[in-house]
Amino acid sequence: MALESRIYSIKEINRYIRMKLESDPLLGDVWLRGEISNFTHHSSGHMYFTLKDADSRLKCIMFASHNQKLPFMPKEGTKVLARGNFSVYERDGNYQFYVTQMQPDGIGSLYMAFEQLKRKLDGEGLFAEGRKRPIPRFPKAIGVITSPTGAAVRDIIITLQRRHPSVPVLLFPVLVQGKGAAPAIVKAIQIMNRMAEVDVLIVGRGGGSLEELWAFNEEAVARSIIASSIPVISAVGHETDFTIADFVSDLRAATPTAAAELAVPNIAELKSGISQLRTRLYQSLRTSAMRRKERLDRVRRSPIFMNPRKYMLQQAERLDRLKERLEQRTLRKAERSRDKLLRLQGALAGAHPGEKAAFEAKRLQAAAGRLESAMGSLMKERRMQVASTIRQLDALSPLKVMSRGYSLVYDEKENRLIKSIEDVQPGDLVKVKLADGQLDCQVWAMKGET
Amino acid sequence: MSEEQQLSFEEAMERLEAIVGRLENGDVPLETAIELFQEGMKLSQLCGSKLEQVERKIEVLIETENGFQKKPFAPSNEDRGE
């Protein structure tokens, strides 16, 4: 009764409750465990869902800004751990849990097993691109290993038929979840390999929780895919689900439908491809023929066919000119050779010793001639000298004097020339020599010159 | 002809593609080109006819006492679509 009585509007009270909630330290940041239901992924990107457990439910919203980085795709029935805060949507008077973080619940150990096996097989090089075999372009038959009842088998078969109805399909029905799944899948892959009737295998199942997909994370399944001699396309769950089977398969398909699309070519595309090939066949033959026709035309238009006589004359003229040139060249060459020969002969002759000998002989002859003539003139000179000497002698000869009237007196006995009166005695016999003879005389007296 | 019929679709397609490639590259003697063309046309017909053989053979393996046996298979809810 002491309370002041005040009437609030709905809006006011909703706002008050919101303030109360938002200021509560526990409700401002809390982790919850629950299972997702009524999940809607709105086109705005926000996620609306209900978290529930056996006894209760809670309205939740996860804004696009927060859910973009989610490591998994929440689905109906997924058990999750969610972190967030509480607030009130004032318009409806609802309180809601605003989720900021979320992760699958109860699978921590599975995640760890997954990561461990992934690391182990990767370490063995079993994820290497080089290991992966090509999927045949035109498979003869497709093997499908999956549950015979799920949406996956239906999607695969419908897609295969739509794309390529003439390729046979052989289905190996297996459990795809639960304890028996992995051994069943391993056995199916082995039997398909033994039968060798198909040349591609699609192994997979539709979407599900990590636990439901778990068979495809089993090492035995991974090893049997690796051991398969038939190329394997894996098709497990949705786009966002990655399993070990995906890593070791030869080709990973995002969904079962995608697997079927990857397994067979589209028959419509094949047909148009064949008709294109046929067109190219026509065109290439036509092009080939056209090219040859053009070549033929070119040859036909060439001068030799247009005017063969003119061509022949031209060629004859050319031949003549060539002959002429050939002759000239030969002649010139012969001339040059002859010149050279002459030059060499000349040089050789110059060097010949006979020539030199003749030359020296001539020189000798000339020298002899000169000697002779020198001798001759010397002799002549001497003869003339002798002659003149003789003449001088002649002039001096006593006979000459005597012929001029002089005479010589010799002692008759001793035949000595008498030059003085004292050389004789009266009565001595003397001989007087005249120019033309001799007189025998006797000295009578001597009278000296006074 | 019988030899060609034994070709698989893949072999026939590959041969056809190789023929078109050779013809388009030129440098093929005319006689060879004509032979290749004729072979190519036959192959394209063969490929086309192979595509027309719609068998719709969908079988399922059932394990029995005598091992695995094939039975025709029709997926359930086929008309529900995707």
Short mmCIF file of C-alpha atoms in Angstrom, two decimals:
data_model
loop_
_atom_site.label_atom_id
_atom_site.label_comp_id
_atom_site.label_asym_id
_atom_site.label_seq_id
_atom_site.Cartn_x
_atom_site.Cartn_y
_atom_site.Cartn_z
CA MET A 1 0.00 0.00 0.00
CA ALA A 2 2.94 2.24 0.64
CA LEU A 3 4.00 1.77 -2.88
CA GLU A 4 3.48 4.62 -5.19
CA SER A 5 1.09 3.48 -7.72
CA ARG A 6 2.33 4.16 -11.27
CA ILE A 7 1.11 2.74 -14.51
CA TYR A 8 3.78 1.86 -17.15
CA SER A 9 3.43 1.45 -20.84
CA ILE A 10 4.37 -1.91 -22.39
CA LYS A 11 7.20 -0.29 -24.22
CA GLU A 12 8.53 1.22 -21.03
CA ILE A 13 8.44 -2.04 -19.15
CA ASN A 14 10.02 -3.98 -21.98
CA ARG A 15 12.82 -1.45 -22.10
CA TYR A 16 13.24 -1.71 -18.33
CA ILE A 17 13.45 -5.48 -18.51
CA ARG A 18 15.96 -5.19 -21.32
CA MET A 19 18.13 -2.86 -19.23
CA LYS A 20 17.91 -5.25 -16.32
CA LEU A 21 18.91 -8.21 -18.45
CA GLU A 22 21.72 -6.41 -20.18
CA SER A 23 23.20 -5.15 -16.95
CA ASP A 24 23.28 -8.62 -15.40
CA PRO A 25 26.88 -9.88 -15.26
CA LEU A 26 25.94 -13.54 -15.85
CA LEU A 27 23.53 -12.95 -18.71
CA GLY A 28 25.96 -10.62 -20.44
CA ASP A 29 28.34 -13.45 -21.39
CA VAL A 30 27.26 -17.06 -21.02
CA TRP A 31 27.90 -20.47 -22.59
CA LEU A 32 24.89 -22.75 -23.21
CA ARG A 33 24.53 -26.33 -24.38
CA GLY A 34 21.58 -27.34 -26.51
CA GLU A 35 20.26 -28.78 -29.73
CA ILE A 36 19.33 -26.66 -32.70
CA SER A 37 15.79 -26.69 -34.03
CA ASN A 38 13.64 -24.45 -36.24
CA PHE A 39 16.81 -23.36 -37.96
CA THR A 40 16.45 -20.62 -40.58
CA HIS A 41 19.28 -19.05 -42.45
CA HIS A 42 17.68 -15.80 -43.58
CA SER A 43 18.65 -14.19 -46.88
CA SER A 44 20.02 -11.27 -44.86
CA GLY A 45 22.64 -13.72 -43.58
CA HIS A 46 21.32 -13.82 -40.04
CA MET A 47 20.51 -17.18 -38.47
CA TYR A 48 17.35 -17.72 -36.44
CA PHE A 49 16.89 -20.87 -34.42
CA THR A 50 15.77 -22.40 -31.17
CA LEU A 51 18.12 -24.04 -28.71
CA LYS A 52 16.46 -26.78 -26.78
CA ASP A 53 17.13 -29.58 -24.40
CA ALA A 54 14.80 -32.21 -23.04
CA ASP A 55 12.86 -29.79 -20.90
CA SER A 56 13.12 -26.33 -22.30
CA ARG A 57 13.69 -24.10 -25.29
CA LEU A 58 15.26 -20.75 -25.98
CA LYS A 59 14.91 -18.32 -28.91
CA CYS A 60 18.27 -17.54 -30.48
CA ILE A 61 19.66 -15.29 -33.14
CA MET A 62 23.13 -15.28 -34.66
CA PHE A 63 23.89 -12.27 -36.81
CA ALA A 64 25.64 -12.60 -40.13
CA SER A 65 28.67 -10.74 -38.78
CA HIS A 66 29.14 -13.55 -36.25
CA ASN A 67 28.08 -16.60 -38.23
CA GLN A 68 30.34 -15.95 -41.21
CA LYS A 69 33.27 -17.53 -39.42
CA LEU A 70 31.41 -20.60 -38.18
CA PRO A 71 33.55 -23.71 -38.73
CA PHE A 72 30.44 -25.83 -39.49
CA MET A 73 26.95 -25.44 -40.87
CA PRO A 74 24.36 -25.60 -38.09
CA LYS A 75 21.52 -27.94 -38.91
CA GLU A 76 18.36 -29.19 -37.44
CA GLY A 77 19.27 -31.41 -34.50
CA THR A 78 22.90 -30.34 -34.24
CA LYS A 79 24.06 -30.33 -30.67
CA VAL A 80 26.04 -27.20 -30.03
CA LEU A 81 27.80 -25.14 -27.43
CA ALA A 82 26.79 -21.50 -27.89
CA ARG A 83 28.20 -18.38 -26.33
CA GLY A 84 26.36 -15.09 -26.23
CA ASN A 85 24.29 -12.64 -24.25
CA PHE A 86 20.67 -12.08 -23.46
CA SER A 87 18.51 -9.19 -24.49
CA VAL A 88 14.90 -8.35 -25.18
CA TYR A 89 13.29 -7.78 -28.49
CA GLU A 90 11.15 -4.92 -27.33
CA ARG A 91 8.59 -5.02 -30.10
CA ASP A 92 7.52 -8.58 -29.26
CA GLY A 93 8.46 -8.62 -25.63
CA ASN A 94 10.58 -11.68 -26.18
CA TYR A 95 13.86 -12.25 -24.57
CA GLN A 96 16.44 -13.84 -26.87
CA PHE A 97 19.86 -15.28 -26.75
CA TYR A 98 22.23 -13.39 -29.06
CA VAL A 99 24.84 -15.96 -30.13
CA THR A 100 28.33 -14.71 -30.86
CA GLN A 101 30.21 -18.02 -30.98
CA MET A 102 29.11 -21.59 -31.59
CA GLN A 103 30.72 -24.98 -31.97
CA PRO A 104 29.46 -28.53 -32.35
CA ASP A 105 29.04 -30.18 -28.98
CA GLY A 106 30.27 -33.54 -27.88
CA ILE A 107 32.58 -34.04 -30.79
CA GLY A 108 35.78 -32.72 -29.40
CA SER A 109 37.20 -36.23 -29.38
CA LEU A 110 35.95 -36.91 -32.91
CA TYR A 111 37.57 -33.74 -34.15
CA MET A 112 40.79 -34.78 -32.57
CA ALA A 113 40.62 -38.23 -34.15
CA PHE A 114 39.86 -36.60 -37.49
CA GLU A 115 42.81 -34.24 -37.26
CA GLN A 116 45.14 -37.04 -36.17
CA LEU A 117 44.18 -39.35 -39.01
CA LYS A 118 44.36 -36.48 -41.48
CA ARG A 119 47.88 -35.63 -40.36
CA LYS A 120 48.93 -39.27 -40.47
CA LEU A 121 47.65 -39.95 -43.99
CA ASP A 122 48.91 -36.62 -45.26
CA GLY A 123 52.29 -37.49 -43.81
CA GLU A 124 52.23 -40.69 -45.87
CA GLY A 125 51.71 -38.56 -48.98
CA LEU A 126 48.26 -40.04 -49.58
CA PHE A 127 46.64 -36.66 -50.25
CA ALA A 128 49.17 -35.77 -52.94
CA GLU A 129 47.66 -34.54 -56.19
CA GLY A 130 50.09 -36.72 -58.12
CA ARG A 131 48.57 -39.84 -56.55
CA LYS A 132 45.13 -39.05 -57.87
CA ARG A 133 44.03 -41.00 -60.92
CA PRO A 134 42.07 -39.28 -63.67
CA ILE A 135 38.36 -40.03 -63.91
CA PRO A 136 37.66 -41.57 -67.34
CA ARG A 137 36.18 -39.09 -69.77
CA PHE A 138 33.58 -41.56 -70.99
CA PRO A 139 33.02 -44.21 -68.35
CA LYS A 140 31.45 -47.47 -69.49
CA ALA A 141 29.66 -48.08 -66.19
CA ILE A 142 29.34 -46.29 -62.88
CA GLY A 143 29.47 -47.97 -59.49
CA VAL A 144 27.61 -46.29 -56.65
CA ILE A 145 28.31 -47.19 -53.04
CA THR A 146 25.79 -45.57 -50.73
CA SER A 147 22.60 -46.16 -48.84
CA PRO A 148 19.85 -47.49 -51.16
CA THR A 149 17.24 -45.39 -49.44
CA GLY A 150 18.64 -41.94 -48.85
CA ALA A 151 18.33 -38.80 -50.91
CA ALA A 152 21.91 -39.30 -52.03
CA VAL A 153 21.22 -42.40 -54.14
CA ARG A 154 18.21 -40.74 -55.70
CA ASP A 155 20.14 -37.57 -56.53
CA ILE A 156 22.97 -39.58 -58.04
CA ILE A 157 20.76 -41.79 -60.19
CA ILE A 158 18.55 -38.95 -61.39
CA THR A 159 21.58 -36.85 -62.31
CA LEU A 160 23.34 -39.74 -64.06
CA GLN A 161 20.22 -40.46 -66.09
CA ARG A 162 19.64 -36.86 -66.97
CA ARG A 163 23.20 -36.34 -68.13
CA HIS A 164 23.93 -39.65 -69.74
CA PRO A 165 21.14 -42.23 -69.79
CA SER A 166 23.11 -44.86 -71.69
CA VAL A 167 25.77 -45.45 -69.03
CA PRO A 168 24.81 -48.41 -66.81
CA VAL A 169 24.73 -47.89 -63.06
CA LEU A 170 25.53 -50.57 -60.52
CA LEU A 171 24.49 -49.78 -56.97
CA PHE A 172 26.15 -51.40 -53.99
CA PRO A 173 23.83 -50.76 -51.04
CA VAL A 174 25.62 -50.08 -47.76
CA LEU A 175 24.97 -48.66 -44.34
CA VAL A 176 26.36 -45.17 -44.31
CA GLN A 177 26.17 -44.45 -40.60
CA GLY A 178 26.49 -46.33 -37.40
CA LYS A 179 28.92 -49.03 -36.33
CA GLY A 180 28.53 -51.29 -39.35
CA ALA A 181 28.98 -48.50 -41.89
CA ALA A 182 32.76 -48.43 -42.26
CA PRO A 183 33.22 -52.22 -42.72
CA ALA A 184 30.33 -52.26 -45.20
CA ILE A 185 31.85 -49.49 -47.27
CA VAL A 186 35.28 -51.18 -47.21
CA LYS A 187 33.74 -54.48 -48.35
CA ALA A 188 31.74 -52.74 -51.10
CA ILE A 189 34.83 -51.04 -52.52
CA GLN A 190 36.71 -54.36 -52.46
CA ILE A 191 33.93 -56.30 -54.16
CA MET A 192 33.42 -53.63 -56.81
CA ASN A 193 37.15 -53.86 -57.56
CA ARG A 194 36.99 -57.64 -57.75
CA MET A 195 34.00 -57.57 -60.11
CA ALA A 196 35.69 -54.92 -62.27
CA GLU A 197 32.46 -54.09 -64.08
CA VAL A 198 32.57 -50.37 -63.52
CA ASP A 199 35.30 -47.88 -64.25
CA VAL A 200 34.30 -45.17 -61.77
CA LEU A 201 33.09 -45.45 -58.19
CA ILE A 202 30.96 -42.88 -56.42
CA VAL A 203 31.23 -43.38 -52.66
CA GLY A 204 29.18 -41.19 -50.39
CA ARG A 205 26.07 -40.20 -48.57
CA GLY A 206 23.89 -37.17 -47.94
CA GLY A 207 24.44 -34.54 -45.32
CA GLY A 208 24.47 -35.22 -41.61
CA SER A 209 26.17 -34.45 -38.38
CA LEU A 210 29.82 -35.18 -37.86
CA GLU A 211 28.87 -38.40 -36.09
CA GLU A 212 26.64 -39.41 -38.97
CA LEU A 213 29.41 -38.79 -41.49
CA TRP A 214 31.95 -40.50 -39.29
CA ALA A 215 32.29 -43.71 -41.32
CA PHE A 216 33.93 -41.61 -44.02
CA ASN A 217 36.54 -40.48 -41.52
CA GLU A 218 37.54 -44.05 -40.65
CA GLU A 219 41.03 -45.13 -41.54
CA ALA A 220 39.80 -48.46 -42.98
CA VAL A 221 37.54 -46.62 -45.45
CA ALA A 222 40.36 -44.24 -46.38
CA ARG A 223 42.74 -47.16 -46.97
CA SER A 224 40.25 -49.07 -49.10
CA ILE A 225 39.71 -45.97 -51.28
CA ILE A 226 43.48 -45.66 -51.67
CA ALA A 227 43.76 -49.36 -52.53
CA SER A 228 40.95 -49.23 -55.08
CA SER A 229 42.19 -49.67 -58.63
CA ILE A 230 38.95 -48.08 -59.84
CA PRO A 231 39.06 -44.26 -59.54
CA VAL A 232 36.87 -43.03 -56.69
CA ILE A 233 34.73 -39.90 -56.53
CA SER A 234 33.83 -39.05 -52.95
CA ALA A 235 30.48 -37.42 -52.29
CA VAL A 236 29.91 -36.94 -48.61
CA GLY A 237 27.35 -34.55 -47.17
CA HIS A 238 27.27 -30.94 -48.17
CA GLU A 239 29.69 -28.44 -49.58
CA THR A 240 31.05 -27.59 -46.14
CA ASP A 241 31.57 -31.16 -44.96
CA PHE A 242 35.07 -32.40 -45.45
CA THR A 243 35.92 -36.00 -44.61
CA ILE A 244 39.09 -38.06 -44.83
CA ALA A 245 37.45 -39.93 -47.72
CA ASP A 246 37.37 -36.62 -49.59
CA PHE A 247 41.09 -36.12 -49.12
CA VAL A 248 42.11 -39.57 -50.34
CA SER A 249 39.61 -39.94 -53.16
CA ASP A 250 40.67 -39.23 -56.71
CA LEU A 251 38.06 -36.52 -57.00
CA ARG A 252 36.02 -34.81 -54.32
CA ALA A 253 32.46 -33.84 -55.14
CA ALA A 254 30.72 -31.30 -52.94
CA THR A 255 27.46 -33.25 -53.01
CA PRO A 256 26.13 -36.54 -54.40
CA THR A 257 24.55 -34.63 -57.29
CA ALA A 258 27.90 -33.02 -58.08
CA ALA A 259 29.52 -36.48 -57.99
CA ALA A 260 27.14 -37.73 -60.65
CA GLU A 261 27.87 -34.66 -62.76
CA LEU A 262 31.61 -35.27 -62.47
CA ALA A 263 31.23 -38.97 -63.26
CA VAL A 264 29.60 -38.73 -66.68
CA PRO A 265 29.70 -36.20 -69.48
CA ASN A 266 26.49 -34.47 -70.40
CA ILE A 267 24.98 -36.31 -73.34
CA ALA A 268 23.63 -33.09 -74.85
CA GLU A 269 27.09 -31.55 -74.75
CA LEU A 270 28.55 -34.72 -76.24
CA LYS A 271 26.07 -34.63 -79.08
CA SER A 272 26.77 -31.02 -79.86
CA GLY A 273 30.47 -31.79 -79.53
CA ILE A 274 30.16 -34.56 -82.10
CA SER A 275 28.24 -32.34 -84.49
CA GLN A 276 30.90 -29.66 -84.05
CA LEU A 277 33.57 -32.19 -84.83
CA ARG A 278 31.64 -33.17 -87.95
CA THR A 279 31.45 -29.52 -89.03
CA ARG A 280 35.16 -29.10 -88.45
CA LEU A 281 35.75 -32.26 -90.45
CA TYR A 282 33.85 -30.80 -93.43
CA GLN A 283 35.51 -27.45 -93.11
CA SER A 284 39.00 -28.78 -92.81
CA LEU A 285 38.57 -30.99 -95.86
CA ARG A 286 37.10 -28.07 -97.82
CA THR A 287 39.94 -25.80 -96.70
CA SER A 288 42.45 -28.43 -97.63
CA ALA A 289 40.90 -28.83 -101.09
CA MET A 290 40.66 -25.05 -101.57
CA ARG A 291 44.28 -24.59 -100.66
CA ARG A 292 45.29 -27.14 -103.23
CA LYS A 293 43.07 -25.62 -105.88
CA GLU A 294 44.65 -22.22 -105.24
CA ARG A 295 48.07 -23.74 -105.56
CA LEU A 296 47.10 -25.39 -108.81
CA ASP A 297 45.69 -22.10 -110.12
CA ARG A 298 48.85 -20.30 -109.16
CA VAL A 299 50.92 -22.83 -111.03
CA ARG A 300 48.66 -22.61 -114.04
CA ARG A 301 48.94 -18.85 -114.08
CA SER A 302 52.71 -19.01 -113.99
CA PRO A 303 54.52 -17.72 -117.16
CA ILE A 304 55.68 -21.08 -118.30
CA PHE A 305 52.12 -22.23 -118.76
CA MET A 306 50.82 -18.88 -120.02
CA ASN A 307 53.47 -18.52 -122.78
CA PRO A 308 55.74 -21.53 -122.94
CA ARG A 309 57.42 -20.46 -126.24
CA LYS A 310 58.45 -17.11 -124.82
CA TYR A 311 59.72 -18.85 -121.78
CA MET A 312 61.75 -21.25 -123.89
CA LEU A 313 63.23 -18.38 -125.89
CA GLN A 314 64.10 -16.57 -122.73
CA GLN A 315 65.77 -19.64 -121.45
CA ALA A 316 67.66 -20.12 -124.74
CA GLU A 317 68.87 -16.54 -124.56
CA ARG A 318 69.93 -17.02 -121.07
CA LEU A 319 71.78 -20.15 -122.07
CA ASP A 320 73.60 -18.30 -124.85
CA ARG A 321 74.60 -15.55 -122.53
CA LEU A 322 75.87 -18.01 -120.05
CA LYS A 323 77.86 -19.84 -122.72
CA GLU A 324 79.38 -16.57 -123.85
CA ARG A 325 80.36 -15.68 -120.37
CA LEU A 326 81.78 -19.10 -119.86
CA GLU A 327 83.95 -18.81 -122.97
CA GLN A 328 85.14 -15.37 -122.05
CA ARG A 329 86.03 -16.43 -118.66
CA THR A 330 87.92 -19.47 -119.95
CA LEU A 331 89.81 -17.40 -122.51
CA ARG A 332 90.73 -14.73 -120.06
CA LYS A 333 91.91 -17.28 -117.71
CA ALA A 334 94.11 -18.96 -120.38
CA GLU A 335 95.57 -15.59 -121.27
CA ARG A 336 96.38 -14.83 -117.76
CA SER A 337 98.04 -18.19 -117.43
CA ARG A 338 100.12 -17.67 -120.51
CA ASP A 339 101.25 -14.25 -119.34
CA LYS A 340 102.27 -15.67 -116.16
CA LEU A 341 104.17 -18.48 -117.87
CA LEU A 342 106.06 -15.99 -119.98
CA ARG A 343 106.89 -13.93 -116.97
CA LEU A 344 108.19 -16.94 -115.24
CA GLN A 345 110.20 -18.08 -118.24
CA GLY A 346 111.73 -14.65 -118.45
CA ALA A 347 112.62 -14.77 -114.85
CA LEU A 348 114.01 -18.23 -115.25
CA ALA A 349 116.02 -17.28 -118.33
CA GLY A 350 117.44 -14.34 -116.43
CA ALA A 351 118.64 -16.68 -113.86
CA HIS A 352 120.14 -19.19 -116.40
CA PRO A 353 123.98 -19.66 -116.09
CA GLY A 354 124.50 -20.07 -119.92
CA GLU A 355 123.39 -16.54 -120.43
CA LYS A 356 125.83 -15.38 -117.84
CA ALA A 357 128.57 -17.52 -119.40
CA ALA A 358 127.91 -15.99 -122.82
CA PHE A 359 127.94 -12.60 -121.27
CA GLU A 360 131.25 -13.29 -119.56
CA ALA A 361 132.66 -14.76 -122.77
CA LYS A 362 131.76 -11.60 -124.55
CA ARG A 363 133.30 -9.61 -121.78
CA LEU A 364 136.42 -11.77 -122.05
CA GLN A 365 136.49 -11.34 -125.79
CA ALA A 366 136.20 -7.63 -125.43
CA ALA A 367 138.94 -7.61 -122.85
CA ALA A 368 141.15 -9.74 -125.15
CA GLY A 369 140.45 -7.41 -128.03
CA ARG A 370 141.32 -4.48 -125.89
CA LEU A 371 144.50 -6.22 -124.75
CA GLU A 372 145.42 -7.06 -128.32
CA SER A 373 144.91 -3.60 -129.60
CA ALA A 374 146.74 -2.20 -126.61
CA MET A 375 149.60 -4.59 -127.40
CA GLY A 376 149.47 -3.67 -131.06
CA SER A 377 149.74 0.02 -130.41
CA LEU A 378 152.43 -0.58 -127.86
CA MET A 379 154.39 -2.64 -130.44
CA LYS A 380 153.85 -0.05 -133.08
CA GLU A 381 155.05 2.62 -130.73
CA ARG A 382 158.10 0.54 -129.89
CA ARG A 383 158.79 -0.20 -133.54
CA MET A 384 158.64 3.44 -134.26
CA GLN A 385 160.94 4.11 -131.36
CA VAL A 386 163.32 1.47 -132.67
CA ALA A 387 163.16 2.90 -136.14
CA SER A 388 163.93 6.36 -134.89
CA THR A 389 166.72 5.02 -132.73
CA ILE A 390 168.05 3.15 -135.72
CA ARG A 391 167.89 6.27 -137.72
CA GLN A 392 169.74 8.12 -134.96
CA LEU A 393 172.25 5.32 -134.82
CA ASP A 394 172.62 5.36 -138.52
CA ALA A 395 173.28 9.02 -138.40
CA LEU A 396 175.95 8.48 -135.83
CA SER A 397 177.52 5.51 -137.67
CA PRO A 398 181.27 6.14 -138.61
CA LEU A 399 180.53 4.69 -141.97
CA LYS A 400 178.18 7.49 -142.56
CA VAL A 401 180.92 9.96 -141.48
CA MET A 402 183.35 8.27 -143.72
CA SER A 403 181.02 8.48 -146.62
CA ARG A 404 181.18 12.14 -146.08
CA GLY A 405 185.06 11.84 -146.52
CA TYR A 406 186.22 10.88 -143.10
CA SER A 407 188.38 7.76 -142.65
CA LEU A 408 189.65 5.68 -139.85
CA VAL A 409 193.26 4.63 -139.31
CA TYR A 410 194.01 1.42 -137.53
CA ASP A 411 197.22 -0.01 -136.44
CA GLU A 412 198.00 -2.75 -138.86
CA LYS A 413 199.20 -5.26 -136.33
CA GLU A 414 197.12 -4.54 -133.46
CA ASN A 415 194.16 -3.34 -135.46
CA ARG A 416 193.85 -0.45 -133.02
CA LEU A 417 192.28 2.87 -133.94
CA ILE A 418 194.92 5.49 -134.17
CA LYS A 419 193.75 8.74 -132.74
CA SER A 420 197.15 10.49 -132.20
CA ILE A 421 200.44 10.92 -134.13
CA GLU A 422 202.12 9.57 -131.19
CA ASP A 423 200.52 6.23 -131.66
CA VAL A 424 202.69 5.54 -134.64
CA GLN A 425 206.27 5.53 -135.76
CA PRO A 426 207.54 6.33 -139.08
CA GLY A 427 207.68 3.32 -141.07
CA ASP A 428 204.64 1.64 -139.40
CA LEU A 429 202.20 0.04 -141.51
CA VAL A 430 198.71 1.33 -141.11
CA LYS A 431 195.35 0.63 -142.59
CA VAL A 432 193.08 3.41 -143.61
CA LYS A 433 189.48 2.55 -143.78
CA LEU A 434 187.29 4.36 -146.15
CA ALA A 435 183.65 4.17 -146.77
CA ASP A 436 184.06 1.74 -149.56
CA GLY A 437 187.21 -0.11 -148.64
CA GLN A 438 190.70 0.06 -147.18
CA LEU A 439 194.00 1.42 -147.96
CA ASP A 440 197.25 -0.23 -146.78
CA CYS A 441 199.65 2.56 -146.06
CA GLN A 442 203.00 3.34 -144.56
CA VAL A 443 203.83 6.21 -142.23
CA TRP A 444 206.34 8.46 -143.63
CA ALA A 445 206.65 11.29 -141.23
CA MET A 446 204.68 12.89 -138.40
CA LYS A 447 204.03 16.43 -138.17
CA GLY A 448 202.20 17.72 -135.22
CA GLU A 449 199.79 20.55 -135.35
CA THR A 450 201.26 23.70 -134.16
CA MET B 1 32.97 -51.48 -90.33
CA SER B 2 32.83 -54.34 -87.88
CA GLU B 3 36.18 -53.23 -86.56
CA GLU B 4 34.82 -49.78 -85.88
CA GLN B 5 31.79 -51.12 -84.14
CA GLN B 6 34.05 -52.74 -81.61
CA LEU B 7 35.58 -49.41 -80.72
CA SER B 8 34.40 -48.05 -77.41
CA PHE B 9 32.74 -44.67 -77.40
CA GLU B 10 35.84 -43.17 -75.80
CA GLU B 11 38.18 -44.71 -78.38
CA ALA B 12 35.92 -43.56 -81.20
CA MET B 13 35.75 -40.02 -79.80
CA GLU B 14 39.48 -39.84 -79.30
CA ARG B 15 40.13 -41.12 -82.81
CA LEU B 16 37.61 -38.63 -84.20
CA GLU B 17 39.22 -35.74 -82.33
CA ALA B 18 42.66 -36.81 -83.50
CA ILE B 19 41.45 -36.95 -87.10
CA VAL B 20 39.91 -33.49 -86.94
CA GLY B 21 43.11 -32.19 -85.33
CA ARG B 22 45.26 -33.67 -88.09
CA LEU B 23 43.06 -32.34 -90.85
CA GLU B 24 42.97 -28.89 -89.30
CA ASN B 25 46.71 -28.78 -88.96
CA GLY B 26 47.01 -29.18 -92.72
CA ASP B 27 50.04 -30.76 -94.36
CA VAL B 28 48.09 -33.95 -94.97
CA PRO B 29 48.28 -35.30 -98.53
CA LEU B 30 44.94 -34.92 -100.27
CA GLU B 31 44.35 -38.66 -100.62
CA THR B 32 45.02 -39.12 -96.91
CA ALA B 33 42.79 -36.14 -96.13
CA ILE B 34 39.91 -37.73 -98.00
CA GLU B 35 40.46 -41.06 -96.28
CA LEU B 36 40.62 -39.32 -92.90
CA PHE B 37 37.48 -37.40 -93.70
CA GLN B 38 35.59 -40.56 -94.57
CA GLU B 39 36.83 -42.28 -91.43
CA GLY B 40 35.90 -39.23 -89.36
CA MET B 41 32.37 -39.19 -90.74
CA LYS B 42 31.94 -42.87 -89.94
CA LEU B 43 33.27 -42.32 -86.43
CA SER B 44 30.96 -39.38 -85.81
CA GLN B 45 28.01 -41.51 -86.86
CA LEU B 46 29.22 -44.32 -84.64
CA CYS B 47 29.59 -41.97 -81.65
CA GLY B 48 26.18 -40.47 -82.30
CA SER B 49 24.52 -43.87 -82.51
CA LYS B 50 26.24 -45.03 -79.33
CA LEU B 51 24.74 -42.07 -77.52
CA GLU B 52 21.32 -43.03 -78.78
CA GLN B 53 21.49 -46.48 -77.22
CA VAL B 54 19.48 -45.63 -74.16
CA GLU B 55 19.52 -48.66 -71.94
CA ARG B 56 18.69 -47.11 -68.61
CA LYS B 57 20.28 -50.07 -66.97
CA ILE B 58 20.28 -49.44 -63.24
CA GLU B 59 21.00 -52.47 -61.09
CA VAL B 60 21.61 -53.17 -57.48
CA LEU B 61 23.87 -55.84 -56.02
CA ILE B 62 22.08 -58.14 -53.59
CA GLU B 63 24.05 -60.55 -51.48
CA THR B 64 22.58 -64.07 -51.52
CA GLU B 65 23.81 -67.50 -50.50
CA ASN B 66 25.22 -67.77 -54.03
CA GLY B 67 27.16 -64.56 -53.74
CA PHE B 68 26.17 -61.23 -55.19
CA GLN B 69 23.38 -60.98 -57.73
CA LYS B 70 22.21 -58.07 -59.80
CA LYS B 71 18.61 -56.93 -59.63
CA PRO B 72 16.96 -53.97 -61.34
CA PHE B 73 16.86 -50.95 -59.10
CA ALA B 74 14.43 -48.03 -58.97
CA PRO B 75 15.19 -45.30 -56.47
CA SER B 76 12.30 -44.51 -54.22
CA ASN B 77 10.46 -41.18 -54.37
CA GLU B 78 11.79 -40.54 -57.82
CA ASP B 79 9.04 -38.15 -58.67
CA ARG B 80 9.68 -36.00 -55.66
CA GLY B 81 12.58 -34.41 -57.50
CA GLU B 82 15.35 -32.69 -55.67
#
